[in-house]
Coordinates of C-alpha atoms in Angstrom, one line a residue:
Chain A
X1 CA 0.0 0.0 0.0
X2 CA 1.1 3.3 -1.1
X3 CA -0.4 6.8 -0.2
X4 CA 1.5 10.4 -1.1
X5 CA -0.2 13.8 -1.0
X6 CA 2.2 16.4 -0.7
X7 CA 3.2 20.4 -2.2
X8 CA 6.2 20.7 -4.2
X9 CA 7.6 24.3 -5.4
X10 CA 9.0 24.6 -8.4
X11 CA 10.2 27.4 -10.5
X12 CA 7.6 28.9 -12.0
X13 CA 4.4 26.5 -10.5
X14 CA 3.5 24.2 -7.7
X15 CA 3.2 21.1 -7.9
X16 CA 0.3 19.1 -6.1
X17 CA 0.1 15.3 -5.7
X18 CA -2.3 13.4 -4.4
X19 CA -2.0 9.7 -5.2
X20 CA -2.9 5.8 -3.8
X21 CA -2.0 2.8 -4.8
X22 CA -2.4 -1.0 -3.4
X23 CA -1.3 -2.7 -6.7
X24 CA -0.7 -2.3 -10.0
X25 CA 0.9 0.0 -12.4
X26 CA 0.6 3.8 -11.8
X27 CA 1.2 5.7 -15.3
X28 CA 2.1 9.1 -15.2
X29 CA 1.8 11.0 -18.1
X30 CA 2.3 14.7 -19.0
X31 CA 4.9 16.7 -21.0
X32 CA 8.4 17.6 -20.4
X33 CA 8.7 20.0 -17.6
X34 CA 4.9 18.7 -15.8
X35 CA 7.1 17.9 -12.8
X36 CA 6.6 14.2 -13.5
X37 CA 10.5 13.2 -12.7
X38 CA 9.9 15.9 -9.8
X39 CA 7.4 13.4 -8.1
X40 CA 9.7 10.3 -8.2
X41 CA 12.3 12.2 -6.4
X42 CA 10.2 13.3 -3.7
X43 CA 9.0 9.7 -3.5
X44 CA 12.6 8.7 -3.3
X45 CA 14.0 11.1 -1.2
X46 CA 15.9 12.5 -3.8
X47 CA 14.0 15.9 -3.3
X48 CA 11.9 17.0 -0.6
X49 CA 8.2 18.1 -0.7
X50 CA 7.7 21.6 0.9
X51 CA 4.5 20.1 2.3
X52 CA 2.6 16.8 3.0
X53 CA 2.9 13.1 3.9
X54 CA 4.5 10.1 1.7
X55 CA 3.5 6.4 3.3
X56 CA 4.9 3.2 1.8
X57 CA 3.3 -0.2 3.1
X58 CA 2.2 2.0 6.3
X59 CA 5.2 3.6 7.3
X60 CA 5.2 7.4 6.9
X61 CA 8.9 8.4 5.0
X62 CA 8.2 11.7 4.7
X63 CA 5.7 14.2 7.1
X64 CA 5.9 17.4 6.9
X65 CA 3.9 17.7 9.7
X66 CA 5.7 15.8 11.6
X67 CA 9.0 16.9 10.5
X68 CA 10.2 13.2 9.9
X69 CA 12.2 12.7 6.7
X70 CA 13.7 9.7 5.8
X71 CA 17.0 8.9 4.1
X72 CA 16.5 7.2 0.8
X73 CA 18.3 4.3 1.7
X74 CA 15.8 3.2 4.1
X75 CA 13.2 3.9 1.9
X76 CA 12.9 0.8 0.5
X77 CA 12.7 2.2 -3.1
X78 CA 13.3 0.9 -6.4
X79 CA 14.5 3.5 -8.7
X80 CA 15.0 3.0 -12.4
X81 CA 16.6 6.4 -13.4
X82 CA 15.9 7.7 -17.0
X83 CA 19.9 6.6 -17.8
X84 CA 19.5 3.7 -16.1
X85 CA 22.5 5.1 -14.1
X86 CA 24.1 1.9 -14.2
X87 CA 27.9 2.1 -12.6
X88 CA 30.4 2.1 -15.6
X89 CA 33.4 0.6 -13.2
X90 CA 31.7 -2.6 -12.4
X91 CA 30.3 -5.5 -14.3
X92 CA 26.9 -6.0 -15.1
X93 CA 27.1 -8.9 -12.0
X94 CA 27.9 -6.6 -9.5
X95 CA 26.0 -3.5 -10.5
X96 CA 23.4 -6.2 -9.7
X97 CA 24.4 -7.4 -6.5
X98 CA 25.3 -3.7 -5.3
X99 CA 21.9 -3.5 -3.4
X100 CA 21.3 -6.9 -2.2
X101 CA 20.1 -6.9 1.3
X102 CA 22.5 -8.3 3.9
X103 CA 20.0 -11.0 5.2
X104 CA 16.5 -11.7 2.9
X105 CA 14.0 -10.1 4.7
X106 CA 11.7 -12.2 2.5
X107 CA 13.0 -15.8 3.0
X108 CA 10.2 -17.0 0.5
X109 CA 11.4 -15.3 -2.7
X110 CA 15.2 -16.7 -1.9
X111 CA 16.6 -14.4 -4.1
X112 CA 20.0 -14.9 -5.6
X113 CA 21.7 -12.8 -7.8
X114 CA 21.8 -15.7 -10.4
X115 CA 17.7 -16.3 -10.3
X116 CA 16.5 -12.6 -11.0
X117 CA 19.9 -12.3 -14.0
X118 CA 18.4 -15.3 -15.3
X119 CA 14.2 -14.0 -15.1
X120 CA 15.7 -10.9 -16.8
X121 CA 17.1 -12.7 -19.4
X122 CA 20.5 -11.0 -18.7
X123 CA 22.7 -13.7 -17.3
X124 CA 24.5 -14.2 -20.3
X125 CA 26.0 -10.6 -19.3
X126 CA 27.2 -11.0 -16.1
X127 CA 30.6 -10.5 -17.2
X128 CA 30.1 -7.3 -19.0
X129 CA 30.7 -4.0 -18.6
X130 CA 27.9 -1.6 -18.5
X131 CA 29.4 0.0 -22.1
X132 CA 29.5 -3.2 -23.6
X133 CA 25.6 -3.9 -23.4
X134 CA 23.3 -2.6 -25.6
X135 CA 20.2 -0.2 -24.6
X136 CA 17.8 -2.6 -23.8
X137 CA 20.3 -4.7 -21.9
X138 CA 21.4 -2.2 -20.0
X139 CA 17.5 -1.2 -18.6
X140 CA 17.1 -5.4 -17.9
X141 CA 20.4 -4.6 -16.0
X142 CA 18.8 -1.9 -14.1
X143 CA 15.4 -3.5 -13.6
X144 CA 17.3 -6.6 -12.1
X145 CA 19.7 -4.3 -9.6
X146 CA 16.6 -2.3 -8.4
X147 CA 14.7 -6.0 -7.7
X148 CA 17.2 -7.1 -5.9
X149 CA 16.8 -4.9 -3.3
X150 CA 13.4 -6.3 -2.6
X151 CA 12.1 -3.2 -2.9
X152 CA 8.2 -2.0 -1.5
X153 CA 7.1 0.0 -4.5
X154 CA 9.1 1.0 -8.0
X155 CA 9.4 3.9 -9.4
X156 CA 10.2 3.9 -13.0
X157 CA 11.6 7.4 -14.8
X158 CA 10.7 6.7 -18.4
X159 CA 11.9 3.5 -18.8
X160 CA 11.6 3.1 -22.6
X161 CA 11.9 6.2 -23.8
X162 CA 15.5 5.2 -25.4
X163 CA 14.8 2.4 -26.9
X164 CA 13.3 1.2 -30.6
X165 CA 10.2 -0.1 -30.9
X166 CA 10.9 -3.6 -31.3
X167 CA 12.8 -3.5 -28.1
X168 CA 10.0 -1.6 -26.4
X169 CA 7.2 -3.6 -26.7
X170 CA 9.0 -6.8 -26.0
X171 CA 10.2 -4.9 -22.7
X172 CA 6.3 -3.1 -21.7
X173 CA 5.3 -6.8 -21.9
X174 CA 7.5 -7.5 -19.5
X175 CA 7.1 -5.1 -17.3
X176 CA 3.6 -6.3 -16.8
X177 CA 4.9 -9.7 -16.4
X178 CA 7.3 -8.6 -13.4
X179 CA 4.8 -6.5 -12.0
X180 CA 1.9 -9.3 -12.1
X181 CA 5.1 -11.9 -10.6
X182 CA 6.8 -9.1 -7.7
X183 CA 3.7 -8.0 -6.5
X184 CA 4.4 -4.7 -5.5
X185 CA 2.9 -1.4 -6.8
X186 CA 5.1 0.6 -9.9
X187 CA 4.9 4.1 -10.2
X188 CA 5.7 4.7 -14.4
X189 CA 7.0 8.2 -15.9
X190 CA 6.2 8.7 -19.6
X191 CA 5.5 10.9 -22.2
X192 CA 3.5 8.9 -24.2
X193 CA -0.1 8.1 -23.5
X194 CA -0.2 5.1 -25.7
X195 CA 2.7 3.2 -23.2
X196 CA 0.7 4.5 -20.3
X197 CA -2.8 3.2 -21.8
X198 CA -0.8 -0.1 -22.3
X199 CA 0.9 -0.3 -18.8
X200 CA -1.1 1.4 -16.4
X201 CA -4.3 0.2 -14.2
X202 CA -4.4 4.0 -13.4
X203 CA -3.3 6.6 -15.2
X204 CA -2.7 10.2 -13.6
X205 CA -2.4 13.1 -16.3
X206 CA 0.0 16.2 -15.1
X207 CA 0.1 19.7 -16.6
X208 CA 1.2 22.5 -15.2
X209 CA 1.5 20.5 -11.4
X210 CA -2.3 19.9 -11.4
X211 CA -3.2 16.4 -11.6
X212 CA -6.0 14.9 -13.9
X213 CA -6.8 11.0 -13.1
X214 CA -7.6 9.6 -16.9
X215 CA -8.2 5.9 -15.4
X216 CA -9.1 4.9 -12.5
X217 CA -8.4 1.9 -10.9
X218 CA -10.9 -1.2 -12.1
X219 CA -9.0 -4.6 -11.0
X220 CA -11.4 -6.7 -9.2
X221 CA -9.3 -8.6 -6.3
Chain B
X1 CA 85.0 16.0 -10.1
X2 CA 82.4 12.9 -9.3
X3 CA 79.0 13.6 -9.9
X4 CA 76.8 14.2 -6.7
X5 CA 74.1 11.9 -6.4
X6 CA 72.6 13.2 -2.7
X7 CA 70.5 16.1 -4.3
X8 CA 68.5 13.7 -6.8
X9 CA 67.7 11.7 -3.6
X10 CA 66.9 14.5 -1.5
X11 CA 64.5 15.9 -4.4
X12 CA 63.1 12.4 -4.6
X13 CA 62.4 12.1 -0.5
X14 CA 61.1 15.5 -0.7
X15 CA 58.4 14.4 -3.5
X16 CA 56.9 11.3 -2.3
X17 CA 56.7 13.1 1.1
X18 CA 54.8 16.0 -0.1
X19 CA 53.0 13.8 -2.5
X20 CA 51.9 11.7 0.4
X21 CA 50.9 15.2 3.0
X22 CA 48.7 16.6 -0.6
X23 CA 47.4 13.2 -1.9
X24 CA 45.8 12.4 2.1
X25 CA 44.8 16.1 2.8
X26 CA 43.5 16.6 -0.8
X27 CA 41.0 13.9 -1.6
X28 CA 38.5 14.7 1.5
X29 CA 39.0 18.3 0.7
X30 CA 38.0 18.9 -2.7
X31 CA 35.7 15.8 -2.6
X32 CA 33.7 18.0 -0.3
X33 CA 33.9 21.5 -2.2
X34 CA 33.0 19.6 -5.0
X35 CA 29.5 18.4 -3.4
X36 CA 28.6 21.4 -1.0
X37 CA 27.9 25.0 -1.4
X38 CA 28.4 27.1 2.0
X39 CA 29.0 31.0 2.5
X40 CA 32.7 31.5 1.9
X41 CA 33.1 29.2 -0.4
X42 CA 34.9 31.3 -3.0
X43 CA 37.7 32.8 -0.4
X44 CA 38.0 29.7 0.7
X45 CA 38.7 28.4 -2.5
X46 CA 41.1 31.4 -3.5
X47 CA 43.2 30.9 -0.8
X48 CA 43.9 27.0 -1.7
X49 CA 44.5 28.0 -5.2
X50 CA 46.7 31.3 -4.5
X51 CA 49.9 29.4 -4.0
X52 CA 49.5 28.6 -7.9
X53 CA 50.3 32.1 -8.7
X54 CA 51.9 33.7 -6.2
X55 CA 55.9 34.2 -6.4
X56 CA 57.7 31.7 -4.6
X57 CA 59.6 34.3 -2.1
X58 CA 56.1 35.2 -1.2
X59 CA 55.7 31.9 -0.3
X60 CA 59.1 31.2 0.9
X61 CA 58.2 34.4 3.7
X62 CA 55.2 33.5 4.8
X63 CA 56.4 29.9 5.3
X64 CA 58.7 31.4 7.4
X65 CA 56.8 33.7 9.9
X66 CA 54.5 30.8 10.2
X67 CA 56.9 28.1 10.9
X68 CA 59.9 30.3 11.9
X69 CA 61.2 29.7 15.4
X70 CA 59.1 32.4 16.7
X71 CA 56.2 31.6 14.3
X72 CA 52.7 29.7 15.8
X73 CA 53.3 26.5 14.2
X74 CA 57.2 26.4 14.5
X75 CA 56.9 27.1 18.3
X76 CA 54.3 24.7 18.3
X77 CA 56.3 21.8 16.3
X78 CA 59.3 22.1 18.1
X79 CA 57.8 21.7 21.8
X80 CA 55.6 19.1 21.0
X81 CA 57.0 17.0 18.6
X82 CA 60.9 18.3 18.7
X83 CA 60.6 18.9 14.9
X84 CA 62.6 21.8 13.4
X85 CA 61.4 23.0 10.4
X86 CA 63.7 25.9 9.3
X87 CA 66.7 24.8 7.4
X88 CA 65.6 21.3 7.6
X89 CA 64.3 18.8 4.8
X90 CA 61.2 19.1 6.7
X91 CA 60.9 22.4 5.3
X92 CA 61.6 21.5 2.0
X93 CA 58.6 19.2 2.1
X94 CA 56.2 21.6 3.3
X95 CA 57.3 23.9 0.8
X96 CA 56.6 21.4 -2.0
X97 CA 53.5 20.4 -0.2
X98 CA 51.9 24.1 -0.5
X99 CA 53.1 24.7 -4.0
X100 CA 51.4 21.3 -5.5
X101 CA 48.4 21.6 -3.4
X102 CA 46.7 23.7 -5.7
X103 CA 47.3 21.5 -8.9
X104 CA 46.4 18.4 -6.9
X105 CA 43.3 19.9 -5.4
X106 CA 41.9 21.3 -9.4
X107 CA 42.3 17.6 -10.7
X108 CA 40.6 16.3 -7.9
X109 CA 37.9 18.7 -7.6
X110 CA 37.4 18.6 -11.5
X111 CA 37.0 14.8 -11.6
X112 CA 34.4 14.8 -8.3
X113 CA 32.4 17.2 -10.3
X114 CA 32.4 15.1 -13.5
X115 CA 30.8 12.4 -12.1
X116 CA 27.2 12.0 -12.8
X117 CA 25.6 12.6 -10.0
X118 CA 22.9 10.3 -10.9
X119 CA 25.3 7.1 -10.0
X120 CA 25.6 8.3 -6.2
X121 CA 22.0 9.0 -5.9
X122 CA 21.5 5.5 -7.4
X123 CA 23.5 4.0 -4.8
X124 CA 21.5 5.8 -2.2
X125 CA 18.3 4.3 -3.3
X126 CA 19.7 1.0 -3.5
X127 CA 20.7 1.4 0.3
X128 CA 24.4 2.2 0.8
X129 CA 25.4 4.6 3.3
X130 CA 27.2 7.6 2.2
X131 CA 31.2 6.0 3.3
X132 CA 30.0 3.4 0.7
X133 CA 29.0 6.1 -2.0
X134 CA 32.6 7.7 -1.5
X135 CA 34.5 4.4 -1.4
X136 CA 32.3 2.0 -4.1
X137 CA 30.9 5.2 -6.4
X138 CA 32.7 8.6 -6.1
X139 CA 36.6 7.5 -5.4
X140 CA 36.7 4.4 -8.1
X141 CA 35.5 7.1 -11.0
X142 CA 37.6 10.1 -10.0
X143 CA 40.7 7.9 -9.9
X144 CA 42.0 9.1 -13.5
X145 CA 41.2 12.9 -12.1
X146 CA 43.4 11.9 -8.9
X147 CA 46.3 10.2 -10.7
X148 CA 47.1 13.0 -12.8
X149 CA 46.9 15.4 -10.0
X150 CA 49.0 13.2 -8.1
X151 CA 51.9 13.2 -11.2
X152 CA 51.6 16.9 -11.4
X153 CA 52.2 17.2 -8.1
X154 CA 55.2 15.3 -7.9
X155 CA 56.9 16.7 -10.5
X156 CA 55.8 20.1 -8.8
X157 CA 56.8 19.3 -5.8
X158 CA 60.5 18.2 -7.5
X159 CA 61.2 20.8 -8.8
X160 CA 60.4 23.5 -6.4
X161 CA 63.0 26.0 -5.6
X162 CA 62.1 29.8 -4.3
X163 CA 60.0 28.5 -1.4
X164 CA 62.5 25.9 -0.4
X165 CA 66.1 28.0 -0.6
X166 CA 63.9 30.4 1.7
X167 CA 62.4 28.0 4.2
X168 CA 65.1 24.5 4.3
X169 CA 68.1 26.6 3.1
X170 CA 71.2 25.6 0.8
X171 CA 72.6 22.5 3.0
X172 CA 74.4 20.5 0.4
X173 CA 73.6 17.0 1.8
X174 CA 71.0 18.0 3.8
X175 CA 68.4 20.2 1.9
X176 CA 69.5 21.0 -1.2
X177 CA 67.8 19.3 -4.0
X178 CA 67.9 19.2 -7.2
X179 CA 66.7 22.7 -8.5
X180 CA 69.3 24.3 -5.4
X181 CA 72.0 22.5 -6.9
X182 CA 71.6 23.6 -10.1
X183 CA 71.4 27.1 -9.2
X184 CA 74.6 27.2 -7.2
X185 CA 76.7 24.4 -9.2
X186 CA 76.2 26.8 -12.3
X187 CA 77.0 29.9 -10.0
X188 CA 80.4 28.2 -8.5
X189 CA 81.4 27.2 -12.1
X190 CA 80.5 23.3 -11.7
X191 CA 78.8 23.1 -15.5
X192 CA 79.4 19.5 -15.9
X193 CA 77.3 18.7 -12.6
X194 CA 74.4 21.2 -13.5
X195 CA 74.4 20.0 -16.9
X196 CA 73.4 16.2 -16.0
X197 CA 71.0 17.8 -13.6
X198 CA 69.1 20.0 -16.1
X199 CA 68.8 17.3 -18.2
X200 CA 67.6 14.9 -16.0
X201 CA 64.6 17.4 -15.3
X202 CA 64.1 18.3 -18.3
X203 CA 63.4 14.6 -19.5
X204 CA 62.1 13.9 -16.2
X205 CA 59.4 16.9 -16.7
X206 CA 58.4 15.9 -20.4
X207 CA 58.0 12.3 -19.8
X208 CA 55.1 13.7 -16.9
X209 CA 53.2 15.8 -19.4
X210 CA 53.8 13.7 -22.4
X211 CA 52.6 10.6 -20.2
X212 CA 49.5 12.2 -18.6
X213 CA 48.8 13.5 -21.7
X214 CA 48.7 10.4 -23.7
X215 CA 47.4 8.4 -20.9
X216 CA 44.2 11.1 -21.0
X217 CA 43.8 10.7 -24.9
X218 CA 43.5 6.7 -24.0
X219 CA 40.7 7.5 -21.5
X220 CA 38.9 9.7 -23.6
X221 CA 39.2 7.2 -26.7
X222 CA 37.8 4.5 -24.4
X223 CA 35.1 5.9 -23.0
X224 CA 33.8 7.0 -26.3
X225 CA 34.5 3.6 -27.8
X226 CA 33.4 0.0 -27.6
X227 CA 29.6 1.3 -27.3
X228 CA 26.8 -0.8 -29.0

């Protein structure tokens, strides 16, 4: 469970946010500059809300109210950066295994670096280095590091928006594979309101840092 | 007459010590004025770098009302840890050490900043504390900014001579190095002696740039290379 309604100042608006989600995919769309990225951060802790209250599975991260603030390490965040962001000095094994909890605080998904390379289809990589993958590798790469922090909720900065088509589709499809398989709520960034159509159960339109929902949530559970 | 070694050792123990005082105070430094903004910032910043530009005597003086027998630190120094540093190799290496700061503390600072900042904010969300962002992130992919800060140093810091003849003196066997002995082996007629000398600088010196240089083109080649 996921609940975030906080005020955000940017340069020349604010930006309001008011979302929930229990499960499923959360598609924001809105152009460049809606303060779409600007969300993820604050969900992260990458930036800090000038106002409100962020809760992830029931624990409150951020309160303005309350003046708590946590760091984003004990977040418990996946973040796929727009980049991917993947670090160029190590190989795509360890990038992986960077975030790996000490102890499995999930004994039941007994993860191993080698089970979520090869779900990923990327454990024919292992051994490379970050510049010697292609595009779509390299967001698999990502996707797998950020999983293997067994993270409560991921956040997704357009995830696709470098890729070709044929590589895009494949990966949306898999996105909605991994998301139906982890179980835990995605926030997604795009541009495009075809992708978020595709991907999201909701879908939250942003201009301007006013929110419009466009879909509302329909999954029976 | 033989050729004197002793000031090519001296110059040499002067170097790696200095290197060793800028490389340890250096990293922390500009690794933090890289990532923080605070009020004073910019004096701060002009002080480090003013040894870069200012004439060695300058240095050479302050150097010694500061660490003079009567200066703060001198008194201090020689109570409490019985080191001298007037006319002493010590000298010589703190000499070297505030000359190469600056070019030390510009590679450094220049390579922190070059890093995307994206990669340590990744590391953050995937739960490392920030001594692991600095050790597994920050340090691995400034190391080609720090090793050529370090070489320019070190060849800074060997051949350093204003500051030093003011602050360590003209001991032959004792403090002068390499540059010293130049200077007064060419005064007192010895040409053969300053000869070698000059030209084992002067090689010394170009193999630095020349190497840091090429070694730069290599990294730049690479990075842009090998991409699918």
């Amino acid at each position: 469970m996921f609940k975030a309604h906080f005020k955000k100042k940017l340069l020349t608006f604010e930006l309001e946010v008011d979302i929930s989600l229990s499960q499923g995919i959360l598609a924001l769309v809105g152009p460049s500059g809606a303060g779409k990225t600007t969300i993820l951060q604050c969900l992260a802790g990458l930036q800090t809300p000038s106002w409100g209250e962020i809760n992830i599975h029931d624990k409150i991260v951020f309160s303005s109210e309350r003046g708590k603030d946590v760091p984003i390490r004990n977040r418990h965040i996946g973040y796929l950066f727009q980049d991917y962001a993947l670090f160029p000095h190590m190989t795509v094994e360890k990038n992986v295994v960077y975030g790996k909890p000490k102890k499995g605080s999930n004994p039941n998904k007994a993860l191993t670096a080698t089970n979520v390379l090869k779900m990923l289809k990327i454990e024919h990589l292992r051994n490379r280095y970050p510049k010697q993958i292609s595009g779509g590798e390299k967001q698999r790469v990502a996707l797998a590091r950020a999983l293997m922090t067994e993270p409560e909720l991921l956040l997704l900065d357009e995830p696709l928006s470098a890729l070709d088509q044929d590589t895009r589709s494949s990966l949306q499809q898999e996105l909605l594979k991994l998301q139906a398989q982890w179980q835990i709520p995605f926030i997604l960034v795009t541009h495009d309101v075809h992708e978020a159509e595709m991907l999201g159960d909701q879908i939250i339109k942003l201009d301007h840092g006013k929110q419009e929902v466009l879909k509302k949530l329909t999954i029976a559970q | 007459m033989e050729f004197d070694f002793i000031p090519i050792i001296l110059s040499l123990k002067v170097a790696f010590a200095s290197v060793i005082i800028v490389t340890c105070s250096c990293i922390p430094i500009a690794s933090l004025m890289a990532k923080h903004e605070f009020v004073g910032k910019d004096i701060i910043e002009s002080l480090i770098t003013l040894p870069l530009v200012l004439p060695p005597s300058v240095i050479g003086f302050m150097l010694l009302v500061f660490f003079g027998k009567n200066g703060p630190l001198g008194r201090l120094l020689e109570q409490w840890f019985q080191i001298r540093v007037v006319f002493t190799l010590v000298g010589a290496v703190i000499a070297a050490a505030v000359v190469s700061f600056p070019l030390m503390y510009q590679a450094v600072k220049a390579a922190v900043e070059s890093i995307d900042r994206n990669l340590e904010q990744a590391a953050r969300t995937l739960g490392a504390r920030e001594y692991r962002v600095f050790f597994t992130i920050t340090l691995p992919l400034a190391w080609n900014g720090i090793i050529a800060g370090l070489v320019l140093a070190f060849a800074r810091s060997l051949g350093e001579f204003g500051a030093t003849l003011m602050i360590a003196g003209n001991i032959p066997g004792k403090t002068q190095t390499m540059p010293l002995a130049i200077y007064f082996d060419n005064d007192a007629g010895d040409l053969r002696q300053a000869s070698i000398l000059v030209i084992l600088m002067t090689v010394f010196s170009f193999l630095v740039i020349y190497g840091v240089n090429r070694w730069r083109r290599g990294l730049r080649r690479d990075s842009r290379g090998e991409e699918i």
